Short mmCIF file of C-alpha atoms in Angstrom, two decimals:
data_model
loop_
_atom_site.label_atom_id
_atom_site.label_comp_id
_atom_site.label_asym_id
_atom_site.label_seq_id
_atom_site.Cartn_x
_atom_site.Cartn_y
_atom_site.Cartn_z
CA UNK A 1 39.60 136.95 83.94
CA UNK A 2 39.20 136.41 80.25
CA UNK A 3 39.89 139.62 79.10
CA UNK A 4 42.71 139.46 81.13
CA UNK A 5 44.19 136.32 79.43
CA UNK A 6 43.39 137.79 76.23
CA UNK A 7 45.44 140.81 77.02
CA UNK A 8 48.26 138.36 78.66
CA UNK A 9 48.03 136.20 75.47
CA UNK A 10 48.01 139.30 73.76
CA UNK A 11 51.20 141.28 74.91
CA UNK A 12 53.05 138.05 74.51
CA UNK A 13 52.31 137.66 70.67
CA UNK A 14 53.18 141.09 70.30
CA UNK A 15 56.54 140.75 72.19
CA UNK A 16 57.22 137.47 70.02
CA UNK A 17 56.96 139.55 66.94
CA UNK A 18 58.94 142.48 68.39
CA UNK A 19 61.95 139.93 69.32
CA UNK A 20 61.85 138.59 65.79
CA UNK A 21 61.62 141.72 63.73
CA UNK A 22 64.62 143.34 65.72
CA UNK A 23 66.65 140.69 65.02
CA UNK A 24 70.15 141.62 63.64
CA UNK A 25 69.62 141.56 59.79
CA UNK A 26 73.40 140.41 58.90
CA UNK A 27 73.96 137.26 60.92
CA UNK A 28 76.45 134.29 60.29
CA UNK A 29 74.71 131.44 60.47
CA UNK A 30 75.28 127.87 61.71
CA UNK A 31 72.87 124.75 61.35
CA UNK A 32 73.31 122.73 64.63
CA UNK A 33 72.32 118.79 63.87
CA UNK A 34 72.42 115.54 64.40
CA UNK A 35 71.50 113.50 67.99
CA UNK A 36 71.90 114.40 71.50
CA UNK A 37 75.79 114.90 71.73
CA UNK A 38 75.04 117.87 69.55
CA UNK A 39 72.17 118.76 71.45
CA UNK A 40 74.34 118.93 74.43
CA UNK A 41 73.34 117.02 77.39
CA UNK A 42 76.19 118.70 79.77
CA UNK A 43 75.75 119.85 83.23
CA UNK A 44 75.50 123.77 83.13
CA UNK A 45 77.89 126.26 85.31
CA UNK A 46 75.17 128.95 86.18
CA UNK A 47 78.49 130.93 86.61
CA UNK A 48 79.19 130.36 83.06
CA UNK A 49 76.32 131.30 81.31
CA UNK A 50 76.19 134.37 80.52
CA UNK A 51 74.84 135.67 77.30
CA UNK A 52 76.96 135.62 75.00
CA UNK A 53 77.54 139.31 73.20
CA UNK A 54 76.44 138.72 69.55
CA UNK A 55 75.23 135.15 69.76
CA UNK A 56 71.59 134.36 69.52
CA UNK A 57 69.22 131.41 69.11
CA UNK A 58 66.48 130.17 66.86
CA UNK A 59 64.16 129.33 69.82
CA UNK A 60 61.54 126.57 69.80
CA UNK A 61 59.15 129.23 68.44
CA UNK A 62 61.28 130.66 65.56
CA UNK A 63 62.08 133.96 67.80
CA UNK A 64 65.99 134.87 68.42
CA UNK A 65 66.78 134.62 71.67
CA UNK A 66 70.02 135.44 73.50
CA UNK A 67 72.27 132.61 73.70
CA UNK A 68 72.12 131.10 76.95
CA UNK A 69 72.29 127.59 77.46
CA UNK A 70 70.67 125.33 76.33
CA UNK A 71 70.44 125.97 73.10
CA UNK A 72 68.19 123.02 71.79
CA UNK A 73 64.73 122.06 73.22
CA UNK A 74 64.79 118.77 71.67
CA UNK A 75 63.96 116.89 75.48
CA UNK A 76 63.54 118.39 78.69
CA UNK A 77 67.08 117.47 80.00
CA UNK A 78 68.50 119.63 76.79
CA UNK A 79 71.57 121.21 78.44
CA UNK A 80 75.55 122.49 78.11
CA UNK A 81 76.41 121.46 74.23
CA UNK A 82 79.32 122.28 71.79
CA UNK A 83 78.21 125.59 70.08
CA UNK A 84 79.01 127.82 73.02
CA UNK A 85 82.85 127.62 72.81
CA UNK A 86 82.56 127.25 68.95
CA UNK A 87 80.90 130.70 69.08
CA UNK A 88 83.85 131.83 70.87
CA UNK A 89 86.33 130.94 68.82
CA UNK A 90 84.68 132.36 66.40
CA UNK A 91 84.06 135.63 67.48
CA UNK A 92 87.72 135.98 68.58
CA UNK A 93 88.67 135.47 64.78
CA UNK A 94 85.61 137.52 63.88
CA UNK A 95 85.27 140.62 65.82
CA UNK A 96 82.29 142.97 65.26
CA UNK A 97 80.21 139.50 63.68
CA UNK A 98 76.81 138.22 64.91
CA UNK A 99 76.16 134.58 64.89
CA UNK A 100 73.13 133.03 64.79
CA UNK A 101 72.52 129.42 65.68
CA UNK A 102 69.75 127.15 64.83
CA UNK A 103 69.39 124.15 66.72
CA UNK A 104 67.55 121.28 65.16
CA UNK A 105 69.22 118.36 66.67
CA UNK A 106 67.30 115.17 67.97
CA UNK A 107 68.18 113.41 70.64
CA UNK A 108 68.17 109.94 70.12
CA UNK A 109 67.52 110.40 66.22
CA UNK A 110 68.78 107.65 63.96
CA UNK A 111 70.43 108.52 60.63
CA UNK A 112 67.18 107.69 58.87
CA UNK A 113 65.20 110.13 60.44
CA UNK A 114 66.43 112.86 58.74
CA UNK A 115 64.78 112.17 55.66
CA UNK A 116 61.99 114.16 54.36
CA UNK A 117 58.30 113.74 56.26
CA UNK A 118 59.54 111.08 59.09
CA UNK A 119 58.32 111.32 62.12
CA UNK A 120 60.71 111.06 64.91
CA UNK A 121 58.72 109.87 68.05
CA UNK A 122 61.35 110.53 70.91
CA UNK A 123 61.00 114.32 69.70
CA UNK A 124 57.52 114.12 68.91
CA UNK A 125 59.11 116.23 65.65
CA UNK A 126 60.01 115.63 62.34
CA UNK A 127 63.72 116.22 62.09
CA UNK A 128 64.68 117.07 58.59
CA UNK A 129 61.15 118.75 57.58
CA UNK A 130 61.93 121.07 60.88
CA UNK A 131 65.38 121.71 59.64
CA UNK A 132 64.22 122.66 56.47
CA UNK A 133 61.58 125.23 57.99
CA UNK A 134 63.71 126.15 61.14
CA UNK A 135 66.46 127.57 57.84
CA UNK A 136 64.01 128.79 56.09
CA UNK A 137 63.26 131.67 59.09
CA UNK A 138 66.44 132.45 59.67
CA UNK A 139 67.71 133.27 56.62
CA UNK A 140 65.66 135.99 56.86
CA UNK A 141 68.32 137.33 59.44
CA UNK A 142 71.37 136.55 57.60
CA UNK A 143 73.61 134.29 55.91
CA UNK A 144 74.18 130.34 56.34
CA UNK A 145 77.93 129.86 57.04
CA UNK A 146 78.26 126.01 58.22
CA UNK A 147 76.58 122.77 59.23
CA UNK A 148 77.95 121.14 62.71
CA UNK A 149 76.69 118.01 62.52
CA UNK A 150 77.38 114.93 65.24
CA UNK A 151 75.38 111.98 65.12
CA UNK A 152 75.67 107.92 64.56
CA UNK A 153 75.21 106.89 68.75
CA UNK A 154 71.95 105.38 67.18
CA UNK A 155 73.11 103.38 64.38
CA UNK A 156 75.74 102.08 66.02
CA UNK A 157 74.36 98.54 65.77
CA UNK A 158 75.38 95.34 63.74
CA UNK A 159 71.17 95.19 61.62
CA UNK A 160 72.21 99.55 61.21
CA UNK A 161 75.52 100.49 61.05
CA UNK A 162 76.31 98.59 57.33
CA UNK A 163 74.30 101.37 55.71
CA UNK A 164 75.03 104.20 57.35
CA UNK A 165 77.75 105.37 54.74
CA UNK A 166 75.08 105.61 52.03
CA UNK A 167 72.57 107.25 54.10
CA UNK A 168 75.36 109.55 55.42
CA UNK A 169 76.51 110.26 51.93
CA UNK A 170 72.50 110.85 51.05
CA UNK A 171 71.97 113.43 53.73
CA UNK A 172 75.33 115.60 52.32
CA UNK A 173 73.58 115.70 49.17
CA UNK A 174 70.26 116.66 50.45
CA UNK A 175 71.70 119.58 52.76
CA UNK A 176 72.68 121.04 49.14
CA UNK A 177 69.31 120.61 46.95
CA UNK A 178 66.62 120.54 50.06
CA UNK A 179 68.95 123.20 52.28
CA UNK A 180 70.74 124.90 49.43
CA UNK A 181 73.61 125.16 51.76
CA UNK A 182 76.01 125.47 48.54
CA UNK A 183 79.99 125.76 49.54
CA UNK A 184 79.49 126.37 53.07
CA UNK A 185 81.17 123.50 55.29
CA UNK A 186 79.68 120.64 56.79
CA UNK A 187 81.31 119.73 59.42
CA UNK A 188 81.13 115.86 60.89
CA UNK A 189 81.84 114.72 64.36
CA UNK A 190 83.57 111.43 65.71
CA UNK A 191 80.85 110.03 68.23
CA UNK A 192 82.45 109.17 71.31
CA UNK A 193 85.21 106.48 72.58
CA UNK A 194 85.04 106.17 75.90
CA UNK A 195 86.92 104.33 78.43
CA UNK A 196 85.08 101.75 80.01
CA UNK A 197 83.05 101.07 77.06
CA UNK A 198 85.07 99.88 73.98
CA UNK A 199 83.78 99.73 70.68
CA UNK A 200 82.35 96.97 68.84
CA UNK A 201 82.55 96.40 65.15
CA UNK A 202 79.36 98.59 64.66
CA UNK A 203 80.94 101.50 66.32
CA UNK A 204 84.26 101.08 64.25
CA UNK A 205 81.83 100.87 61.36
CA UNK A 206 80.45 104.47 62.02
CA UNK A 207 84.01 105.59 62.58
CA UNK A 208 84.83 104.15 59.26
CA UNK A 209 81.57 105.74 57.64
CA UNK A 210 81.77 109.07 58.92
CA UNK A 211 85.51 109.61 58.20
CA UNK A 212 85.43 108.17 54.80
CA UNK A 213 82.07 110.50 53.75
CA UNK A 214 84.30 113.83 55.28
CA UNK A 215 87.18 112.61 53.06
CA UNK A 216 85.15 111.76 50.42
CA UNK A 217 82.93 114.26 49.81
CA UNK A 218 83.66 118.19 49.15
CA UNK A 219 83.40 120.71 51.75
CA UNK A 220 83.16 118.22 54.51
CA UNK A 221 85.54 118.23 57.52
CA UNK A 222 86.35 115.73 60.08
CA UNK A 223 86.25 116.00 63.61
CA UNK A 224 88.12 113.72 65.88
CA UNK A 225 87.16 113.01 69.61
CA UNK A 226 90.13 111.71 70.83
CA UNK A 227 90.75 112.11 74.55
CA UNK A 228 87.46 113.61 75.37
CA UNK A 229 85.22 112.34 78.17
CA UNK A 230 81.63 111.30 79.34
CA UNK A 231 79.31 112.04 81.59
CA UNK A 232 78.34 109.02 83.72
CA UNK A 233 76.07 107.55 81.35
CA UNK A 234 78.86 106.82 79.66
CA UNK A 235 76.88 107.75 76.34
CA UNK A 236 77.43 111.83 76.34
CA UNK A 237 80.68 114.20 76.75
CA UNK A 238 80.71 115.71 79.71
CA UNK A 239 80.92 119.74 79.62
CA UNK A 240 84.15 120.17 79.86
CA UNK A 241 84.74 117.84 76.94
CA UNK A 242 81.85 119.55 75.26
CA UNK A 243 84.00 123.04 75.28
CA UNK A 244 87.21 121.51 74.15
CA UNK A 245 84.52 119.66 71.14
CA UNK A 246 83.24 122.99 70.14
CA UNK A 247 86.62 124.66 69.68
CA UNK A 248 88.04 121.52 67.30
CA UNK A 249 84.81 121.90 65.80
CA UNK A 250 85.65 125.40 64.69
CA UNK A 251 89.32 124.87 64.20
CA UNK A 252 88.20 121.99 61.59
CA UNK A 253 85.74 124.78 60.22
CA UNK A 254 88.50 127.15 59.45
CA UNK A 255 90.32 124.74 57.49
CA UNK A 256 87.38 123.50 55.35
CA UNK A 257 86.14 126.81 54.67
CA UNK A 258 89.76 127.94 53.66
CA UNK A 259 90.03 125.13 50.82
CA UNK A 260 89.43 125.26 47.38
CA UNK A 261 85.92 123.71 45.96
CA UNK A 262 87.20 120.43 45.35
CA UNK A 263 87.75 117.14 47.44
#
């Protein structure tokens, strides 16, 4: 029994390193981050999910994967997110390209735990240090292209929200020394406004935050969320909202990436 565990054990490290060294060499990559709304936390078709041709995945273990949802493994209930129908779009305008994605969003994860060496319990992870190290790998395998970031569900609270600007403004500026991400875009989602549940000065605070930082800052773009809707919970978009999320999220993409340098 133990040599067959060994050989088990074995023929799985092997395949591990096979999957990673045949990895396409040239890829276009995107950093996926933020909280759980970039996560995705939308029920999956099973008649929609499909691999997509030329998409892959940094998986849990720093392997490429074919993309098939869900992307991140943040929690258990990880599911249907926004990168799927970004990929599309992308492809469509980019035939013949390989993407690569690299999740690294938390779910549940507060601006200020994407600073260097925090701890994020929910995740049992550290978010930014795994960011960092998750990039790190797959530049190997190509070329960093943009940053899709959503967050600010979890600071989104009158003792938070004041500071979330700064801290917003501090994470732009580490993503260029600690993630070298240079002139690629960074694009910044609007976190939900749902009906049922109207916003509070804390949540118009975030708005405020996140929209002044992409108009503010160079090479940042602004998503909105207008019209989109949730999932019961009334907290997360709902898949369908998810798809029509990922394809603003590219469309927003184009435009940054077509600018000049400057604000």
């Amino acid at each position: 029994m133990k040599t067959l565990l060994t050989l088990a054990l074995t023929l799985t490290a092997a395949s591990l390193a096979t999957a990673g060294d045949t990895a396409p060499a040239d890829m276009h990559l995107f950093l996926l981050a933020g909280q759980s709304n970039m996560a995705g936390r939308g029920e999956i078709d099973p008649t929609d999910n499909e691999a997509l041709a030329n998409v892959f995945v940094l998986d849990a273990t720093g392997e490429w994967e074919p993309a098939i949802e869900p992307y991140h493994y943040d929690k258990s209930f990880a599911a249907a997110g926004l990168a799927r129908s970004f990929a599309e779009a992308y492809l469509r305008d980019h035939p013949g390209t390989v993407i690569g994605f690299i999740p690294t969003a938390c779910g549940g994860s507060p601006v200020s735990a994407w600073q260097p060496g925090i701890y994020f319990e929910a995740t049992d992870s550290h978010p930014w240090d795994d960011a960092v190290g998750r990039l790190s790998i797959a530049r190997k395998h190509g070329t960093l292209k943009g940053v899709l970031w959503h967050q600010g569900e979890s600071d989104s609270h009158p003792a938070l929200a004041p500071a979330y600007q700064s801290a917003l403004v501090d994470l732009i500026q580490r993503f260029h020394t600690d993630l070298t991400v240079g002139n690629v875009p960074i694009i910044l989602g609007q976190i939900g406004r749902f009906e049922g549940k109207p916003w509070g000065e804390p949540n118009l605070t975030i708005d405020r935050s996140i929209r002044a930082v992409a108009r503010e800052q160079a090479r940042v773009g602004f998503v909105s969320a207008e019209g989109l809707t949730a999932k019961p919970d009334g907290i997360h978009f709902n898949t369908a909202s998810l798809r029509e999320f990922g394809r603003r999220y590219y469309v927003e993409f184009q435009r940054v990436a077509s600018t000049s340098d400057t604000p």
